[in-house]
Amino acid sequence: MDHYDNIQTKGSNERFKVINYRKAITAIRALDYEITSEEMALKVPRVGKKIAQKIGECVSLGRIKKLDHLNWDNERQQVETLFKSVYGVGSEKTTEWYNKGLRTLDDLRKLPDLTKNQISGLKYYDDLLKRIPRSEVAQIGKVVESAAKQLHLDIESRVTGSYRRGKPDCGDIDIVIARPNVDNGDELFAIMNHLMRELINQGFLVDHLSLPTWSDDMANRPKHFKYMGICKLPGPDAVHHHIDILIVPWIHLGAVLLYFTGNDICNRSMRLLAANRGMRLSDKGLFEGVIRGKNRKRVNEGRWVAGRTEREIFEYLKIDYLEPYEREC
Ligand code: DCT
Ligand code: MG
């Protein structure tokens, strides 16, 4: 999967291969027994013939033959994979840096032209790689919730992402905030500002990766505000984590919860299903009467029909409701 991920481009065959590997990996992770042969692998749902064959090679040879041919173990691949694991670093930079002779994270740390995000990615590199236990995600969720509720008691704050899907540990913390019946940008931005100030004062938010933006023409319209940063709980041994906080209009809350809970493959499937029914699903809601022209390109926005709640979206799509823990596609 990593190999295909490295060489994929938008719409390429490799991108689909990455998705197929992801699906297979998720299915295998969910098993409570060990796979010891190609035949066994083939019986697992979502594991196709080619992936089963590679699993067979892993079991019998301890390696995948195709990767020998691709020279996967070569230095360039390893160094570029290391560089890409730093937050804020994309494939173009990794190649450029490798070609310049850089090999280690310490080499990168000496570069004069790193972006602010790359500096943070390197600064917190070890911490950000650590999975976050569920219990700690819950604790972090409470910190954000109580800070938000200082402003208005009725504000709702939900931890989404892999946590809401019931995973035992998470890669980051994804939080969605909304206030009953509040849709306009002005008020939502005020909530975001209060929350950020409060969480910075508490020493909880220690670094910012991306700040929400404001524009005057949006004042009275529904608008989503996204904050991305680095947080930590109090205490000397606390680990730094990546946190995303989204503040959204009440009217979009269901669509946002659906999107931010994922997983990403489930989101893709639901969007495709909506498109096949002449509709469009986004983090703003479900739209009908969508007209698509050449190459399925949309020619109009469509009419908003659902999105206040997740259930409403499932009902409109005429599919059975999936509990968050069932959205592991
Ligand atoms: N998402 C998506 N498409 C992507 C990335 C993300 O639809 N390419 C959605 C689904 C999940 C949500 O955003 C949060 O993203 P992540 O935090 O990256 O994923 P996660 O499922 O929470 O997993 P992790 O435990 O790694 O954070
Ligand atoms: Mg997450």
mmCIF file of C-alpha atoms and ligand atoms in Angstrom:
data_model
loop_
_atom_site.group_PDB
_atom_site.id
_atom_site.type_symbol
_atom_site.label_atom_id
_atom_site.label_comp_id
_atom_site.label_asym_id
_atom_site.label_seq_id
_atom_site.Cartn_x
_atom_site.Cartn_y
_atom_site.Cartn_z
ATOM 1 C CA MET A 1 0.000 0.000 0.000
ATOM 2 C CA ASP A 2 2.827 2.390 0.857
ATOM 3 C CA HIS A 3 4.425 1.753 -2.512
ATOM 4 C CA TYR A 4 1.234 2.536 -4.422
ATOM 5 C CA ASP A 5 0.609 5.498 -2.143
ATOM 6 C CA ASN A 6 4.038 6.863 -3.051
ATOM 7 C CA ILE A 7 3.431 6.717 -6.792
ATOM 8 C CA GLN A 8 -0.305 7.485 -6.966
ATOM 9 C CA THR A 9 -1.716 10.596 -8.568
ATOM 10 C CA LYS A 10 -5.300 11.878 -8.688
ATOM 11 C CA GLY A 11 -7.540 9.454 -10.585
ATOM 12 C CA SER A 12 -4.693 7.022 -11.255
ATOM 13 C CA ASN A 13 -4.990 3.267 -11.080
ATOM 14 C CA GLU A 14 -2.607 3.282 -8.140
ATOM 15 C CA ARG A 15 -4.996 5.434 -6.142
ATOM 16 C CA PHE A 16 -7.648 2.717 -6.460
ATOM 17 C CA LYS A 17 -5.089 0.121 -5.473
ATOM 18 C CA VAL A 18 -4.352 2.094 -2.298
ATOM 19 C CA ILE A 19 -8.064 2.051 -1.474
ATOM 20 C CA ASN A 20 -8.289 -1.696 -2.097
ATOM 21 C CA TYR A 21 -5.298 -2.323 0.156
ATOM 22 C CA ARG A 22 -6.820 -0.096 2.838
ATOM 23 C CA LYS A 23 -10.076 -2.077 2.696
ATOM 24 C CA ALA A 24 -8.212 -5.377 2.885
ATOM 25 C CA ILE A 25 -6.067 -4.182 5.791
ATOM 26 C CA THR A 26 -9.139 -3.041 7.728
ATOM 27 C CA ALA A 27 -10.840 -6.396 7.134
ATOM 28 C CA ILE A 28 -7.755 -8.333 8.245
ATOM 29 C CA ARG A 29 -7.281 -6.169 11.337
ATOM 30 C CA ALA A 30 -10.817 -7.066 12.406
ATOM 31 C CA LEU A 31 -10.076 -10.823 12.379
ATOM 32 C CA ASP A 32 -9.400 -12.624 15.625
ATOM 33 C CA TYR A 33 -7.275 -15.331 14.034
ATOM 34 C CA GLU A 34 -4.008 -15.478 12.140
ATOM 35 C CA ILE A 35 -3.821 -15.938 8.373
ATOM 36 C CA THR A 36 -1.325 -18.643 7.477
ATOM 37 C CA SER A 37 -1.890 -19.164 3.765
ATOM 38 C CA GLU A 38 -2.993 -17.547 0.514
ATOM 39 C CA GLU A 39 -6.158 -19.661 0.548
ATOM 40 C CA MET A 40 -7.102 -18.426 4.003
ATOM 41 C CA ALA A 41 -6.477 -14.836 2.941
ATOM 42 C CA LEU A 42 -8.726 -15.247 -0.081
ATOM 43 C CA LYS A 43 -11.653 -16.199 2.142
ATOM 44 C CA VAL A 44 -11.520 -12.870 3.964
ATOM 45 C CA PRO A 45 -14.067 -10.416 2.581
ATOM 46 C CA ARG A 46 -12.436 -7.534 0.685
ATOM 47 C CA VAL A 47 -9.219 -9.468 0.135
ATOM 48 C CA GLY A 48 -8.942 -10.030 -3.603
ATOM 49 C CA LYS A 49 -6.851 -12.519 -5.537
ATOM 50 C CA LYS A 50 -3.783 -10.317 -5.972
ATOM 51 C CA ILE A 51 -3.620 -9.180 -2.370
ATOM 52 C CA ALA A 52 -4.172 -12.773 -1.178
ATOM 53 C CA GLN A 53 -1.287 -13.857 -3.384
ATOM 54 C CA LYS A 54 1.000 -11.269 -1.786
ATOM 55 C CA ILE A 55 -0.081 -12.358 1.679
ATOM 56 C CA GLY A 56 0.806 -15.921 0.625
ATOM 57 C CA GLU A 57 4.294 -14.705 -0.339
ATOM 58 C CA CYS A 58 4.689 -12.962 2.996
ATOM 59 C CA VAL A 59 3.760 -16.165 4.805
ATOM 60 C CA SER A 60 5.935 -18.542 2.768
ATOM 61 C CA LEU A 61 8.874 -16.315 1.750
ATOM 62 C CA GLY A 62 8.782 -13.613 4.395
ATOM 63 C CA ARG A 63 8.721 -10.942 1.679
ATOM 64 C CA ILE A 64 6.797 -9.722 -1.387
ATOM 65 C CA LYS A 65 8.563 -10.550 -4.645
ATOM 66 C CA LYS A 66 7.244 -7.505 -6.489
ATOM 67 C CA LEU A 67 8.915 -5.225 -3.960
ATOM 68 C CA ASP A 68 12.304 -6.876 -4.611
ATOM 69 C CA HIS A 69 11.873 -5.959 -8.233
ATOM 70 C CA LEU A 70 10.891 -2.403 -7.333
ATOM 71 C CA ASN A 71 13.912 -2.133 -5.087
ATOM 72 C CA TRP A 72 11.582 -0.980 -2.321
ATOM 73 C CA ASP A 73 14.302 -1.318 0.281
ATOM 74 C CA ASN A 74 16.550 1.173 -1.411
ATOM 75 C CA GLU A 75 17.784 4.183 0.436
ATOM 76 C CA ARG A 76 15.778 6.737 -1.492
ATOM 77 C CA GLN A 77 12.483 5.044 -0.657
ATOM 78 C CA GLN A 78 13.360 4.787 3.006
ATOM 79 C CA VAL A 79 14.543 8.369 3.346
ATOM 80 C CA GLU A 80 11.592 9.771 1.400
ATOM 81 C CA THR A 81 9.158 7.750 3.505
ATOM 82 C CA LEU A 82 10.823 9.139 6.648
ATOM 83 C CA PHE A 83 10.599 12.732 5.369
ATOM 84 C CA LYS A 84 6.982 12.284 4.341
ATOM 85 C CA SER A 85 6.084 11.166 7.848
ATOM 86 C CA VAL A 86 6.800 14.717 9.063
ATOM 87 C CA TYR A 87 3.645 16.838 9.336
ATOM 88 C CA GLY A 88 3.500 19.432 6.551
ATOM 89 C CA VAL A 89 5.905 17.664 4.199
ATOM 90 C CA GLY A 90 4.658 16.577 0.744
ATOM 91 C CA SER A 91 6.204 14.340 -1.913
ATOM 92 C CA GLU A 92 7.761 17.183 -3.914
ATOM 93 C CA LYS A 93 9.841 18.346 -0.983
ATOM 94 C CA THR A 94 10.966 14.837 -0.038
ATOM 95 C CA THR A 95 12.423 14.291 -3.514
ATOM 96 C CA GLU A 96 14.030 17.731 -3.584
ATOM 97 C CA TRP A 97 15.624 17.188 -0.175
ATOM 98 C CA TYR A 98 16.856 13.711 -1.039
ATOM 99 C CA ASN A 99 18.438 15.034 -4.232
ATOM 100 C CA LYS A 100 20.193 17.722 -2.178
ATOM 101 C CA GLY A 101 21.803 14.963 -0.092
ATOM 102 C CA LEU A 102 19.664 15.262 3.061
ATOM 103 C CA ARG A 103 19.149 11.935 4.846
ATOM 104 C CA THR A 104 18.001 12.422 8.445
ATOM 105 C CA LEU A 105 15.461 14.486 10.370
ATOM 106 C CA ASP A 106 18.362 16.391 11.909
ATOM 107 C CA ASP A 107 19.440 17.356 8.378
ATOM 108 C CA LEU A 108 15.957 18.794 7.853
ATOM 109 C CA ARG A 109 16.046 20.669 11.155
ATOM 110 C CA LYS A 110 19.007 22.714 9.856
ATOM 111 C CA LEU A 111 17.154 23.930 6.741
ATOM 112 C CA PRO A 112 16.600 27.700 6.691
ATOM 113 C CA ASP A 113 13.418 27.649 4.588
ATOM 114 C CA LEU A 114 11.104 25.258 6.443
ATOM 115 C CA THR A 115 7.444 26.273 6.641
ATOM 116 C CA LYS A 116 5.893 26.964 10.041
ATOM 117 C CA ASN A 117 4.042 23.633 9.898
ATOM 118 C CA GLN A 118 7.175 21.696 9.000
ATOM 119 C CA ILE A 119 8.969 23.294 11.974
ATOM 120 C CA SER A 120 6.130 22.139 14.268
ATOM 121 C CA GLY A 121 6.061 18.718 12.594
ATOM 122 C CA LEU A 122 9.762 18.267 13.377
ATOM 123 C CA LYS A 123 9.539 19.770 16.855
ATOM 124 C CA TYR A 124 6.808 17.347 17.964
ATOM 125 C CA TYR A 125 7.800 14.512 15.616
ATOM 126 C CA ASP A 126 8.098 11.699 18.198
ATOM 127 C CA ASP A 127 4.941 12.704 20.075
ATOM 128 C CA LEU A 128 2.824 13.045 16.942
ATOM 129 C CA LEU A 129 3.671 9.494 15.853
ATOM 130 C CA LYS A 130 2.225 8.052 19.046
ATOM 131 C CA ARG A 131 -1.294 6.643 18.959
ATOM 132 C CA ILE A 132 -3.562 8.299 21.530
ATOM 133 C CA PRO A 133 -5.380 5.969 23.929
ATOM 134 C CA ARG A 134 -9.158 6.330 23.886
ATOM 135 C CA SER A 135 -9.243 7.411 27.522
ATOM 136 C CA GLU A 136 -6.907 10.312 26.791
ATOM 137 C CA VAL A 137 -8.965 11.374 23.763
ATOM 138 C CA ALA A 138 -12.030 11.438 26.035
ATOM 139 C CA GLN A 139 -10.155 13.581 28.581
ATOM 140 C CA ILE A 140 -9.065 16.007 25.857
ATOM 141 C CA GLY A 141 -12.663 16.141 24.591
ATOM 142 C CA LYS A 142 -13.779 17.208 28.077
ATOM 143 C CA VAL A 143 -11.197 20.004 28.255
ATOM 144 C CA VAL A 144 -12.464 21.465 24.974
ATOM 145 C CA GLU A 145 -16.105 20.969 25.909
ATOM 146 C CA SER A 146 -15.825 22.777 29.237
ATOM 147 C CA ALA A 147 -13.953 25.682 27.637
ATOM 148 C CA ALA A 148 -16.691 25.970 24.983
ATOM 149 C CA LYS A 149 -19.477 25.770 27.549
ATOM 150 C CA GLN A 150 -18.022 28.728 29.463
ATOM 151 C CA LEU A 151 -19.336 30.908 26.692
ATOM 152 C CA HIS A 152 -22.783 29.311 26.259
ATOM 153 C CA LEU A 153 -23.996 26.374 28.320
ATOM 154 C CA ASP A 154 -25.963 24.926 25.430
ATOM 155 C CA ILE A 155 -22.969 24.589 23.085
ATOM 156 C CA GLU A 156 -22.502 21.014 21.888
ATOM 157 C CA SER A 157 -19.027 19.590 21.549
ATOM 158 C CA ARG A 158 -18.487 16.109 20.089
ATOM 159 C CA VAL A 159 -15.402 14.033 19.582
ATOM 160 C CA THR A 160 -15.628 12.471 16.122
ATOM 161 C CA GLY A 161 -13.071 10.714 13.866
ATOM 162 C CA SER A 162 -11.789 7.292 14.814
ATOM 163 C CA TYR A 163 -12.799 7.891 18.461
ATOM 164 C CA ARG A 164 -16.480 8.050 17.564
ATOM 165 C CA ARG A 165 -16.093 4.908 15.465
ATOM 166 C CA GLY A 166 -15.056 3.177 18.683
ATOM 167 C CA LYS A 167 -11.348 2.637 17.944
ATOM 168 C CA PRO A 168 -9.201 1.729 20.988
ATOM 169 C CA ASP A 169 -6.654 4.389 20.025
ATOM 170 C CA CYS A 170 -6.559 7.343 17.650
ATOM 171 C CA GLY A 171 -4.049 9.159 15.449
ATOM 172 C CA ASP A 172 -5.369 12.599 16.332
ATOM 173 C CA ILE A 173 -8.359 14.278 17.965
ATOM 174 C CA ASP A 174 -11.229 15.511 15.788
ATOM 175 C CA ILE A 175 -13.778 17.755 17.495
ATOM 176 C CA VAL A 176 -17.000 19.247 16.118
ATOM 177 C CA ILE A 177 -18.740 22.125 17.884
ATOM 178 C CA ALA A 178 -22.116 23.741 17.208
ATOM 179 C CA ARG A 179 -24.731 25.737 19.106
ATOM 180 C CA PRO A 180 -28.453 24.997 18.822
ATOM 181 C CA ASN A 181 -30.067 27.182 16.179
ATOM 182 C CA VAL A 182 -26.962 29.245 15.533
ATOM 183 C CA ASP A 183 -26.022 29.310 11.856
ATOM 184 C CA ASN A 184 -24.450 32.674 11.110
ATOM 185 C CA GLY A 185 -20.745 33.228 10.647
ATOM 186 C CA ASP A 186 -20.461 36.132 13.105
ATOM 187 C CA GLU A 187 -21.531 34.192 16.115
ATOM 188 C CA LEU A 188 -19.660 31.033 15.186
ATOM 189 C CA PHE A 189 -16.448 32.988 14.695
ATOM 190 C CA ALA A 190 -16.927 34.593 18.121
ATOM 191 C CA ILE A 191 -17.237 31.124 19.657
ATOM 192 C CA MET A 192 -14.056 30.015 17.890
ATOM 193 C CA ASN A 193 -12.139 33.084 19.115
ATOM 194 C CA HIS A 194 -13.265 32.623 22.681
ATOM 195 C CA LEU A 195 -12.390 28.951 22.608
ATOM 196 C CA MET A 196 -8.934 29.466 21.133
ATOM 197 C CA ARG A 197 -8.075 32.225 23.601
ATOM 198 C CA GLU A 198 -9.268 30.157 26.551
ATOM 199 C CA LEU A 199 -7.422 26.988 25.469
ATOM 200 C CA ILE A 200 -4.202 28.917 24.803
ATOM 201 C CA ASN A 201 -4.427 30.557 28.259
ATOM 202 C CA GLN A 202 -4.849 27.149 29.834
ATOM 203 C CA GLY A 203 -1.638 25.987 28.154
ATOM 204 C CA PHE A 204 -3.670 23.336 26.340
ATOM 205 C CA LEU A 205 -3.088 24.623 22.792
ATOM 206 C CA VAL A 206 0.659 25.013 22.421
ATOM 207 C CA ASP A 207 1.150 25.484 18.687
ATOM 208 C CA HIS A 208 -1.063 26.369 15.718
ATOM 209 C CA LEU A 209 -0.932 24.636 12.348
ATOM 210 C CA SER A 210 -3.850 26.371 10.668
ATOM 211 C CA LEU A 211 -6.087 29.144 11.962
ATOM 212 C CA PRO A 212 -9.707 29.727 10.947
ATOM 213 C CA THR A 213 -10.192 32.532 8.475
ATOM 214 C CA TRP A 214 -12.821 35.217 8.368
ATOM 215 C CA SER A 215 -14.270 37.271 5.548
ATOM 216 C CA ASP A 216 -16.824 40.080 5.902
ATOM 217 C CA ASP A 217 -19.117 38.872 3.155
ATOM 218 C CA MET A 218 -19.693 35.693 5.135
ATOM 219 C CA ALA A 219 -20.948 37.456 8.261
ATOM 220 C CA ASN A 220 -24.585 36.533 7.975
ATOM 221 C CA ARG A 221 -24.194 33.284 6.152
ATOM 222 C CA PRO A 222 -23.551 29.790 7.505
ATOM 223 C CA LYS A 223 -19.832 29.194 7.597
ATOM 224 C CA HIS A 224 -17.503 26.467 8.882
ATOM 225 C CA PHE A 225 -14.440 27.434 10.907
ATOM 226 C CA LYS A 226 -11.562 25.027 11.244
ATOM 227 C CA TYR A 227 -8.694 25.180 13.689
ATOM 228 C CA MET A 228 -5.731 22.788 13.492
ATOM 229 C CA GLY A 229 -3.055 22.727 16.148
ATOM 230 C CA ILE A 230 -1.017 20.928 18.760
ATOM 231 C CA CYS A 231 -2.460 20.307 22.216
ATOM 232 C CA LYS A 232 -1.411 18.697 25.455
ATOM 233 C CA LEU A 233 -2.956 17.882 28.803
ATOM 234 C CA PRO A 234 -1.343 19.365 31.948
ATOM 235 C CA GLY A 235 1.634 17.612 33.523
ATOM 236 C CA PRO A 236 5.341 17.164 32.759
ATOM 237 C CA ASP A 237 4.951 13.822 30.944
ATOM 238 C CA ALA A 238 2.009 14.841 28.787
ATOM 239 C CA VAL A 239 2.337 13.924 25.094
ATOM 240 C CA HIS A 240 1.669 16.489 22.357
ATOM 241 C CA HIS A 241 -1.113 15.609 19.926
ATOM 242 C CA HIS A 242 -2.596 16.915 16.733
ATOM 243 C CA ILE A 243 -6.081 18.354 17.273
ATOM 244 C CA ASP A 244 -8.639 19.580 14.736
ATOM 245 C CA ILE A 245 -11.558 21.676 15.961
ATOM 246 C CA LEU A 246 -14.452 22.495 13.647
ATOM 247 C CA ILE A 247 -17.124 25.024 14.589
ATOM 248 C CA VAL A 248 -20.109 24.720 12.279
ATOM 249 C CA PRO A 249 -23.666 25.991 11.722
ATOM 250 C CA TRP A 250 -26.359 24.035 13.560
ATOM 251 C CA ILE A 251 -28.110 23.409 10.276
ATOM 252 C CA HIS A 252 -25.041 21.538 8.943
ATOM 253 C CA LEU A 253 -24.224 19.605 12.117
ATOM 254 C CA GLY A 254 -25.427 16.195 10.873
ATOM 255 C CA ALA A 255 -23.535 16.474 7.594
ATOM 256 C CA VAL A 256 -20.379 17.555 9.417
ATOM 257 C CA LEU A 257 -20.643 14.755 11.986
ATOM 258 C CA LEU A 258 -21.074 12.272 9.165
ATOM 259 C CA TYR A 259 -18.083 13.652 7.275
ATOM 260 C CA PHE A 260 -15.759 14.057 10.280
ATOM 261 C CA THR A 261 -16.612 10.641 11.728
ATOM 262 C CA GLY A 262 -15.635 8.887 8.492
ATOM 263 C CA ASN A 263 -13.962 6.705 7.859
ATOM 264 C CA ASP A 264 -12.703 8.214 4.632
ATOM 265 C CA ILE A 265 -13.696 5.169 2.570
ATOM 266 C CA CYS A 266 -17.220 5.208 4.022
ATOM 267 C CA ASN A 267 -17.440 8.904 3.084
ATOM 268 C CA ARG A 268 -16.389 8.145 -0.481
ATOM 269 C CA SER A 269 -18.961 5.364 -0.790
ATOM 270 C CA MET A 270 -21.779 7.560 0.515
ATOM 271 C CA ARG A 271 -20.830 10.397 -1.816
ATOM 272 C CA LEU A 272 -20.787 8.021 -4.748
ATOM 273 C CA LEU A 273 -24.157 6.613 -3.747
ATOM 274 C CA ALA A 274 -25.598 10.130 -3.538
ATOM 275 C CA ALA A 275 -24.162 10.992 -6.966
ATOM 276 C CA ASN A 276 -25.666 7.848 -8.473
ATOM 277 C CA ARG A 277 -29.061 9.035 -7.239
ATOM 278 C CA GLY A 278 -28.732 12.476 -8.810
ATOM 279 C CA MET A 279 -27.796 13.995 -5.472
ATOM 280 C CA ARG A 280 -24.653 15.415 -3.897
ATOM 281 C CA LEU A 281 -23.336 14.859 -0.382
ATOM 282 C CA SER A 282 -20.877 17.256 1.231
ATOM 283 C CA ASP A 283 -20.048 18.457 4.734
ATOM 284 C CA LYS A 284 -22.823 21.041 4.255
ATOM 285 C CA GLY A 285 -25.561 18.504 3.593
ATOM 286 C CA LEU A 286 -27.349 16.482 0.970
ATOM 287 C CA PHE A 287 -28.412 18.328 -2.196
ATOM 288 C CA GLU A 288 -30.874 17.085 -4.800
ATOM 289 C CA GLY A 289 -31.600 18.096 -8.384
ATOM 290 C CA VAL A 290 -27.909 18.069 -9.164
ATOM 291 C CA ILE A 291 -27.200 18.077 -12.891
ATOM 292 C CA ARG A 292 -23.974 16.565 -14.138
ATOM 293 C CA GLY A 293 -22.564 17.081 -17.594
ATOM 294 C CA LYS A 294 -19.500 15.650 -19.304
ATOM 295 C CA ASN A 295 -17.250 13.450 -17.132
ATOM 296 C CA ARG A 296 -19.832 13.706 -14.346
ATOM 297 C CA LYS A 297 -18.856 17.331 -13.838
ATOM 298 C CA ARG A 298 -21.517 19.205 -11.896
ATOM 299 C CA VAL A 299 -23.250 22.087 -13.623
ATOM 300 C CA ASN A 300 -25.321 23.326 -10.652
ATOM 301 C CA GLU A 301 -25.210 23.313 -6.852
ATOM 302 C CA GLY A 302 -28.523 21.530 -6.347
ATOM 303 C CA ARG A 303 -31.103 22.154 -3.625
ATOM 304 C CA TRP A 304 -30.219 21.478 0.035
ATOM 305 C CA VAL A 305 -32.581 18.786 1.358
ATOM 306 C CA ALA A 306 -30.977 17.290 4.484
ATOM 307 C CA GLY A 307 -28.071 17.760 6.868
ATOM 308 C CA ARG A 308 -29.331 18.877 10.274
ATOM 309 C CA THR A 309 -28.977 15.318 11.547
ATOM 310 C CA GLU A 310 -27.125 12.270 10.320
ATOM 311 C CA ARG A 311 -30.306 10.166 10.353
ATOM 312 C CA GLU A 312 -32.032 12.626 8.053
ATOM 313 C CA ILE A 313 -29.249 12.119 5.485
ATOM 314 C CA PHE A 314 -29.500 8.323 5.619
ATOM 315 C CA GLU A 315 -33.290 8.533 5.326
ATOM 316 C CA TYR A 316 -33.112 10.804 2.318
ATOM 317 C CA LEU A 317 -30.619 8.487 0.657
ATOM 318 C CA LYS A 318 -32.990 5.596 1.434
ATOM 319 C CA ILE A 319 -30.348 3.514 3.165
ATOM 320 C CA ASP A 320 -30.339 1.959 6.625
ATOM 321 C CA TYR A 321 -28.760 4.087 9.318
ATOM 322 C CA LEU A 322 -25.208 3.053 10.158
ATOM 323 C CA GLU A 323 -24.075 3.502 13.732
ATOM 324 C CA PRO A 324 -20.655 5.204 13.912
ATOM 325 C CA TYR A 325 -18.940 1.911 14.827
ATOM 326 C CA GLU A 326 -20.412 0.383 11.641
ATOM 327 C CA ARG A 327 -18.750 3.007 9.442
ATOM 328 C CA GLU A 328 -15.444 1.158 9.223
ATOM 329 C CA CYS A 329 -15.394 0.448 5.498
HETATM 330 N N1 DCT B 1 -11.648 12.311 6.076
HETATM 331 C C1 DCT B 1 -12.068 12.055 4.770
HETATM 332 N N2 DCT B 1 -11.150 11.928 3.769
HETATM 333 C C2 DCT B 1 -9.831 12.056 4.029
HETATM 334 C C3 DCT B 1 -9.396 12.330 5.342
HETATM 335 C C4 DCT B 1 -10.328 12.440 6.350
HETATM 336 O O1 DCT B 1 -13.262 11.937 4.535
HETATM 337 N N3 DCT B 1 -8.945 11.936 3.041
HETATM 338 C C5 DCT B 1 -12.640 12.409 7.156
HETATM 339 C C6 DCT B 1 -13.008 11.056 7.682
HETATM 340 C C7 DCT B 1 -12.363 10.995 9.038
HETATM 341 C C8 DCT B 1 -12.204 12.436 9.427
HETATM 342 O O2 DCT B 1 -12.125 13.170 8.228
HETATM 343 C C9 DCT B 1 -11.004 12.675 10.320
HETATM 344 O O3 DCT B 1 -9.819 12.352 9.632
HETATM 345 P P1 DCT B 1 -8.601 11.635 10.333
HETATM 346 O O4 DCT B 1 -8.382 12.185 11.682
HETATM 347 O O5 DCT B 1 -7.474 11.714 9.368
HETATM 348 O O6 DCT B 1 -9.046 10.087 10.390
HETATM 349 P P2 DCT B 1 -9.536 9.177 11.574
HETATM 350 O O7 DCT B 1 -10.505 8.243 10.959
HETATM 351 O O8 DCT B 1 -9.976 9.979 12.737
HETATM 352 O O9 DCT B 1 -8.254 8.310 11.947
HETATM 353 P P3 DCT B 1 -7.050 8.645 12.966
HETATM 354 O O10 DCT B 1 -7.221 7.772 14.161
HETATM 355 O O11 DCT B 1 -5.810 8.292 12.217
HETATM 356 O O12 DCT B 1 -7.118 10.097 13.302
HETATM 357 MG MG MG B 2 -8.696 11.396 13.589
#
